């Protein structure tokens, strides 16, 4: 009986790993301390992924980059650019970045919202010199018996110098993070193609209407007048917000 339970736990760990990424490890997530005196303004900007643990979301990808920015609403956002190695089409996974505590350490959470299911991920910046490299770490608990590690080695240059990578490797050695299962990200021939239809990104202000409902109604009134001039007998005119709601109520009762 106990062996059967143990075998079931192992199976769950393997299945979880197949859905998320790196091989699961028994025990709790390691208590890796993020950098202190973190300068978030210096960290903003473009970073290029050089090496990482395997993740299913980046299967068949290349030229992965991450852009951290502060938008006019004074909030921090993360934009992950992932290029399909077969089609060169780039997709963007965006989310809002929130620093822990007073924001003086390199620990932050990202709420990804332009994916089929919104989700949160917590990252620790184990080390960075801001101008050359950054090592990011994340960990997911797998029920009470284990955890899954995720590690990313990022650089400011798409094709960094060897000494930059060596400094990053020193951080991995410091935390005893094995590079055995690291995957190297292809950062060559990174000309990208935009997707045929731009995905809706709720974090992007340009894709949200900031007009109040009254302003939208005024625009609809103008459209209705224009359509009446072109075809006075036309009945299929756009409805204002209050008219639309009344129409929906009427249809619901019929």
Short mmCIF file of C-alpha atoms in Angstrom, two decimals:
data_model
loop_
_atom_site.label_atom_id
_atom_site.label_comp_id
_atom_site.label_asym_id
_atom_site.label_seq_id
_atom_site.Cartn_x
_atom_site.Cartn_y
_atom_site.Cartn_z
CA UNK A 1 0.00 0.00 0.00
CA UNK A 2 2.73 2.47 0.99
CA UNK A 3 4.74 1.57 -2.08
CA UNK A 4 1.68 2.30 -4.23
CA UNK A 5 1.28 5.74 -2.65
CA UNK A 6 4.99 6.45 -3.14
CA UNK A 7 4.76 5.40 -6.78
CA UNK A 8 1.75 7.66 -7.27
CA UNK A 9 3.70 10.61 -5.84
CA UNK A 10 6.60 9.95 -8.20
CA UNK A 11 4.17 9.77 -11.13
CA UNK A 12 2.60 13.08 -10.17
CA UNK A 13 6.01 14.73 -9.95
CA UNK A 14 6.98 13.49 -13.40
CA UNK A 15 3.66 14.57 -14.91
CA UNK A 16 3.98 18.00 -13.33
CA UNK A 17 7.48 18.29 -14.69
CA UNK A 18 6.35 17.37 -18.20
CA UNK A 19 3.83 20.18 -18.07
CA UNK A 20 6.13 22.86 -16.66
CA UNK A 21 9.79 22.27 -17.20
CA UNK A 22 12.89 21.19 -15.35
CA UNK A 23 13.22 17.87 -13.49
CA UNK A 24 11.49 17.95 -10.09
CA UNK A 25 13.55 17.74 -6.93
CA UNK A 26 12.49 16.44 -3.53
CA UNK A 27 12.34 18.90 -0.67
CA UNK A 28 11.24 22.49 -0.34
CA UNK A 29 12.25 25.35 -2.60
CA UNK A 30 15.75 26.56 -1.66
CA UNK A 31 15.90 29.84 0.20
CA UNK A 32 17.97 31.78 -2.32
CA UNK A 33 18.38 35.40 -1.30
CA UNK A 34 17.82 38.03 -4.01
CA UNK A 35 20.20 40.91 -4.53
CA UNK A 36 19.97 43.70 -1.96
CA UNK A 37 19.95 47.45 -2.66
CA UNK A 38 18.23 46.59 -5.92
CA UNK A 39 18.17 49.49 -8.40
CA UNK A 40 14.99 48.81 -10.37
CA UNK A 41 15.45 51.81 -12.66
CA UNK A 42 18.85 50.54 -13.83
CA UNK A 43 17.38 47.08 -14.35
CA UNK A 44 14.71 48.33 -16.75
CA UNK A 45 15.22 47.92 -20.48
CA UNK A 46 16.02 45.04 -22.81
CA UNK A 47 17.55 41.72 -21.74
CA UNK A 48 18.37 38.73 -23.93
CA UNK A 49 18.06 35.13 -22.79
CA UNK A 50 21.29 33.15 -23.20
CA UNK A 51 20.74 29.95 -21.21
CA UNK A 52 17.92 28.47 -19.12
CA UNK A 53 16.39 25.34 -17.72
CA UNK A 54 13.93 23.69 -20.07
CA UNK A 55 10.40 25.10 -20.06
CA UNK A 56 7.53 23.85 -22.18
CA UNK A 57 6.41 27.40 -23.00
CA UNK A 58 9.68 27.99 -24.89
CA UNK A 59 9.70 24.71 -26.80
CA UNK A 60 10.73 25.32 -30.43
CA UNK A 61 11.68 28.93 -29.73
CA UNK A 62 14.67 31.17 -30.37
CA UNK A 63 15.75 34.78 -29.92
CA UNK A 64 13.93 35.11 -26.59
CA UNK A 65 14.09 38.56 -25.01
CA UNK A 66 12.54 40.35 -22.04
CA UNK A 67 11.78 44.06 -21.93
CA UNK A 68 11.11 45.69 -18.56
CA UNK A 69 9.49 49.11 -18.71
CA UNK A 70 7.82 51.79 -16.64
CA UNK A 71 4.71 53.04 -18.45
CA UNK A 72 2.94 56.41 -18.09
CA UNK A 73 0.73 54.96 -15.34
CA UNK A 74 4.00 54.65 -13.33
CA UNK A 75 3.60 50.87 -13.10
CA UNK A 76 6.25 48.34 -14.13
CA UNK A 77 5.54 45.89 -16.94
CA UNK A 78 7.32 42.88 -18.40
CA UNK A 79 7.18 41.94 -22.08
CA UNK A 80 8.57 38.53 -23.04
CA UNK A 81 9.35 38.21 -26.75
CA UNK A 82 9.45 34.58 -27.92
CA UNK A 83 10.19 33.76 -31.58
CA UNK A 84 9.05 30.55 -33.26
CA UNK A 85 12.20 29.01 -34.76
CA UNK A 86 10.21 27.52 -37.67
CA UNK A 87 8.10 30.53 -38.73
CA UNK A 88 10.06 33.46 -37.22
CA UNK A 89 6.74 34.78 -35.87
CA UNK A 90 7.18 36.53 -32.54
CA UNK A 91 4.62 36.36 -29.76
CA UNK A 92 4.63 38.67 -26.76
CA UNK A 93 3.69 37.49 -23.27
CA UNK A 94 3.08 40.54 -21.08
CA UNK A 95 2.40 41.11 -17.41
CA UNK A 96 2.54 43.63 -14.63
CA UNK A 97 5.58 43.53 -12.37
CA UNK A 98 5.25 44.13 -8.62
CA UNK A 99 8.27 44.35 -6.33
CA UNK A 100 8.09 42.75 -2.90
CA UNK A 101 8.25 44.84 0.24
CA UNK A 102 9.74 48.27 -0.30
CA UNK A 103 11.31 47.23 -3.57
CA UNK A 104 14.85 47.31 -2.21
CA UNK A 105 15.59 43.66 -3.08
CA UNK A 106 15.52 41.89 -6.41
CA UNK A 107 12.38 39.88 -5.70
CA UNK A 108 9.27 40.53 -7.75
CA UNK A 109 6.02 39.01 -8.92
CA UNK A 110 4.66 39.12 -12.48
CA UNK A 111 0.95 38.79 -13.21
CA UNK A 112 0.64 37.56 -16.81
CA UNK A 113 -2.72 38.54 -18.29
CA UNK A 114 -2.55 38.13 -22.08
CA UNK A 115 -2.47 34.34 -21.91
CA UNK A 116 -5.49 31.98 -22.10
CA UNK A 117 -5.32 31.71 -18.30
CA UNK A 118 -3.85 34.51 -16.21
CA UNK A 119 -1.15 33.36 -13.82
CA UNK A 120 1.49 34.68 -11.40
CA UNK A 121 5.19 33.91 -11.19
CA UNK A 122 7.64 35.06 -8.52
CA UNK A 123 11.25 35.75 -9.54
CA UNK A 124 14.44 36.28 -7.56
CA UNK A 125 17.28 38.18 -9.20
CA UNK A 126 20.20 36.30 -7.69
CA UNK A 127 22.80 38.65 -9.13
CA UNK A 128 23.19 41.38 -11.74
CA UNK A 129 25.65 44.07 -12.69
CA UNK A 130 22.83 45.89 -14.58
CA UNK A 131 24.99 46.50 -17.66
CA UNK A 132 26.12 42.99 -18.55
CA UNK A 133 24.29 40.03 -17.01
CA UNK A 134 21.47 38.96 -14.70
CA UNK A 135 20.65 35.56 -13.21
CA UNK A 136 16.96 35.00 -12.42
CA UNK A 137 15.53 32.15 -10.37
CA UNK A 138 12.01 30.88 -9.79
CA UNK A 139 10.69 27.84 -7.95
CA UNK A 140 7.35 26.03 -7.96
CA UNK A 141 6.31 23.69 -5.18
CA UNK A 142 5.06 20.28 -6.30
CA UNK A 143 2.59 19.30 -3.56
CA UNK A 144 4.35 18.83 -0.19
CA UNK A 145 7.02 16.49 -1.51
CA UNK A 146 9.16 18.44 -3.94
CA UNK A 147 9.78 21.47 -6.11
CA UNK A 148 10.72 22.46 -9.65
CA UNK A 149 13.55 24.92 -10.36
CA UNK A 150 13.65 27.47 -13.16
CA UNK A 151 16.78 29.49 -13.93
CA UNK A 152 17.46 32.08 -16.63
CA UNK A 153 20.81 33.62 -17.59
CA UNK A 154 20.15 37.01 -19.21
CA UNK A 155 22.51 39.53 -20.83
CA UNK A 156 22.20 43.07 -22.13
CA UNK A 157 23.79 42.14 -25.47
CA UNK A 158 22.21 39.61 -27.78
CA UNK A 159 25.65 38.10 -28.40
CA UNK A 160 27.64 38.83 -25.22
CA UNK A 161 31.35 38.60 -24.66
CA UNK A 162 32.74 35.50 -22.97
CA UNK A 163 33.77 37.34 -19.81
CA UNK A 164 30.16 38.46 -19.26
CA UNK A 165 28.98 34.85 -19.32
CA UNK A 166 31.80 33.83 -17.00
CA UNK A 167 30.62 36.33 -14.38
CA UNK A 168 27.12 34.88 -14.63
CA UNK A 169 28.48 31.34 -14.29
CA UNK A 170 30.20 32.48 -11.09
CA UNK A 171 26.76 33.30 -9.65
CA UNK A 172 25.46 29.84 -10.59
CA UNK A 173 28.47 28.27 -8.86
CA UNK A 174 27.92 30.42 -5.78
CA UNK A 175 24.38 29.04 -5.38
CA UNK A 176 25.43 25.54 -6.45
CA UNK A 177 23.04 25.62 -9.40
CA UNK A 178 23.96 22.89 -11.86
CA UNK A 179 24.31 23.77 -15.53
CA UNK A 180 23.94 20.12 -16.56
CA UNK A 181 20.39 20.61 -17.81
CA UNK A 182 20.83 24.11 -19.19
CA UNK A 183 19.49 24.83 -22.67
CA UNK A 184 21.30 27.41 -24.82
CA UNK A 185 19.01 29.95 -26.48
CA UNK A 186 19.70 30.56 -30.17
CA UNK A 187 20.24 34.32 -30.57
CA UNK A 188 21.37 34.30 -34.21
CA UNK A 189 19.34 35.31 -37.28
CA UNK A 190 16.72 37.03 -35.16
CA UNK A 191 14.69 38.80 -37.82
CA UNK A 192 11.09 38.43 -36.66
CA UNK A 193 7.66 38.53 -38.29
CA UNK A 194 4.64 40.03 -36.57
CA UNK A 195 1.67 37.68 -36.12
CA UNK A 196 -1.04 38.04 -38.83
CA UNK A 197 -3.52 39.27 -36.21
CA UNK A 198 -2.20 41.22 -33.24
CA UNK A 199 -3.20 39.60 -29.97
CA UNK A 200 -5.17 41.71 -27.51
CA UNK A 201 -2.92 42.76 -24.64
CA UNK A 202 -4.84 44.23 -21.66
CA UNK A 203 -1.58 45.62 -20.24
CA UNK A 204 -1.03 47.77 -23.34
CA UNK A 205 -2.64 51.21 -23.00
CA UNK A 206 -2.88 51.66 -26.78
CA UNK A 207 -5.32 48.72 -26.93
CA UNK A 208 -7.64 50.06 -24.24
CA UNK A 209 -10.28 52.73 -24.79
CA UNK A 210 -9.94 55.47 -22.19
CA UNK A 211 -13.01 57.34 -23.45
CA UNK A 212 -15.95 57.53 -21.04
CA UNK A 213 -19.24 55.97 -22.11
CA UNK A 214 -20.70 59.44 -22.82
CA UNK A 215 -17.95 60.19 -25.32
CA UNK A 216 -18.50 56.85 -27.01
CA UNK A 217 -22.24 57.66 -27.31
CA UNK A 218 -21.41 60.98 -28.95
CA UNK A 219 -19.30 59.17 -31.52
CA UNK A 220 -22.18 56.76 -32.19
CA UNK A 221 -24.61 59.66 -32.64
CA UNK A 222 -22.32 61.11 -35.30
CA UNK A 223 -22.12 57.75 -37.06
CA UNK A 224 -25.92 57.42 -37.00
CA UNK A 225 -26.35 60.86 -38.57
CA UNK A 226 -23.86 60.06 -41.30
CA UNK A 227 -25.60 56.77 -42.09
CA UNK A 228 -29.01 58.47 -42.22
CA UNK A 229 -27.70 60.94 -44.78
CA UNK A 230 -26.41 58.11 -46.95
CA UNK A 231 -29.51 55.93 -46.59
CA UNK A 232 -32.47 57.49 -44.76
CA UNK A 233 -34.39 54.19 -44.74
CA UNK A 234 -31.56 52.15 -43.22
CA UNK A 235 -32.58 50.61 -39.88
CA UNK A 236 -29.39 48.74 -39.00
CA UNK A 237 -27.75 51.66 -37.19
CA UNK A 238 -25.28 51.26 -34.34
CA UNK A 239 -26.90 51.38 -30.93
CA UNK A 240 -25.77 53.58 -28.09
CA UNK A 241 -24.77 51.94 -24.85
CA UNK A 242 -28.15 52.40 -23.13
CA UNK A 243 -30.02 51.35 -26.27
CA UNK A 244 -27.85 48.26 -26.61
CA UNK A 245 -28.62 47.21 -23.05
CA UNK A 246 -32.35 47.69 -23.59
CA UNK A 247 -32.16 45.60 -26.75
CA UNK A 248 -30.35 42.81 -24.89
CA UNK A 249 -32.99 42.82 -22.13
CA UNK A 250 -35.77 42.65 -24.71
CA UNK A 251 -34.14 39.72 -26.49
CA UNK A 252 -33.63 37.90 -23.19
CA UNK A 253 -37.34 38.14 -22.30
CA UNK A 254 -38.57 37.03 -25.77
#
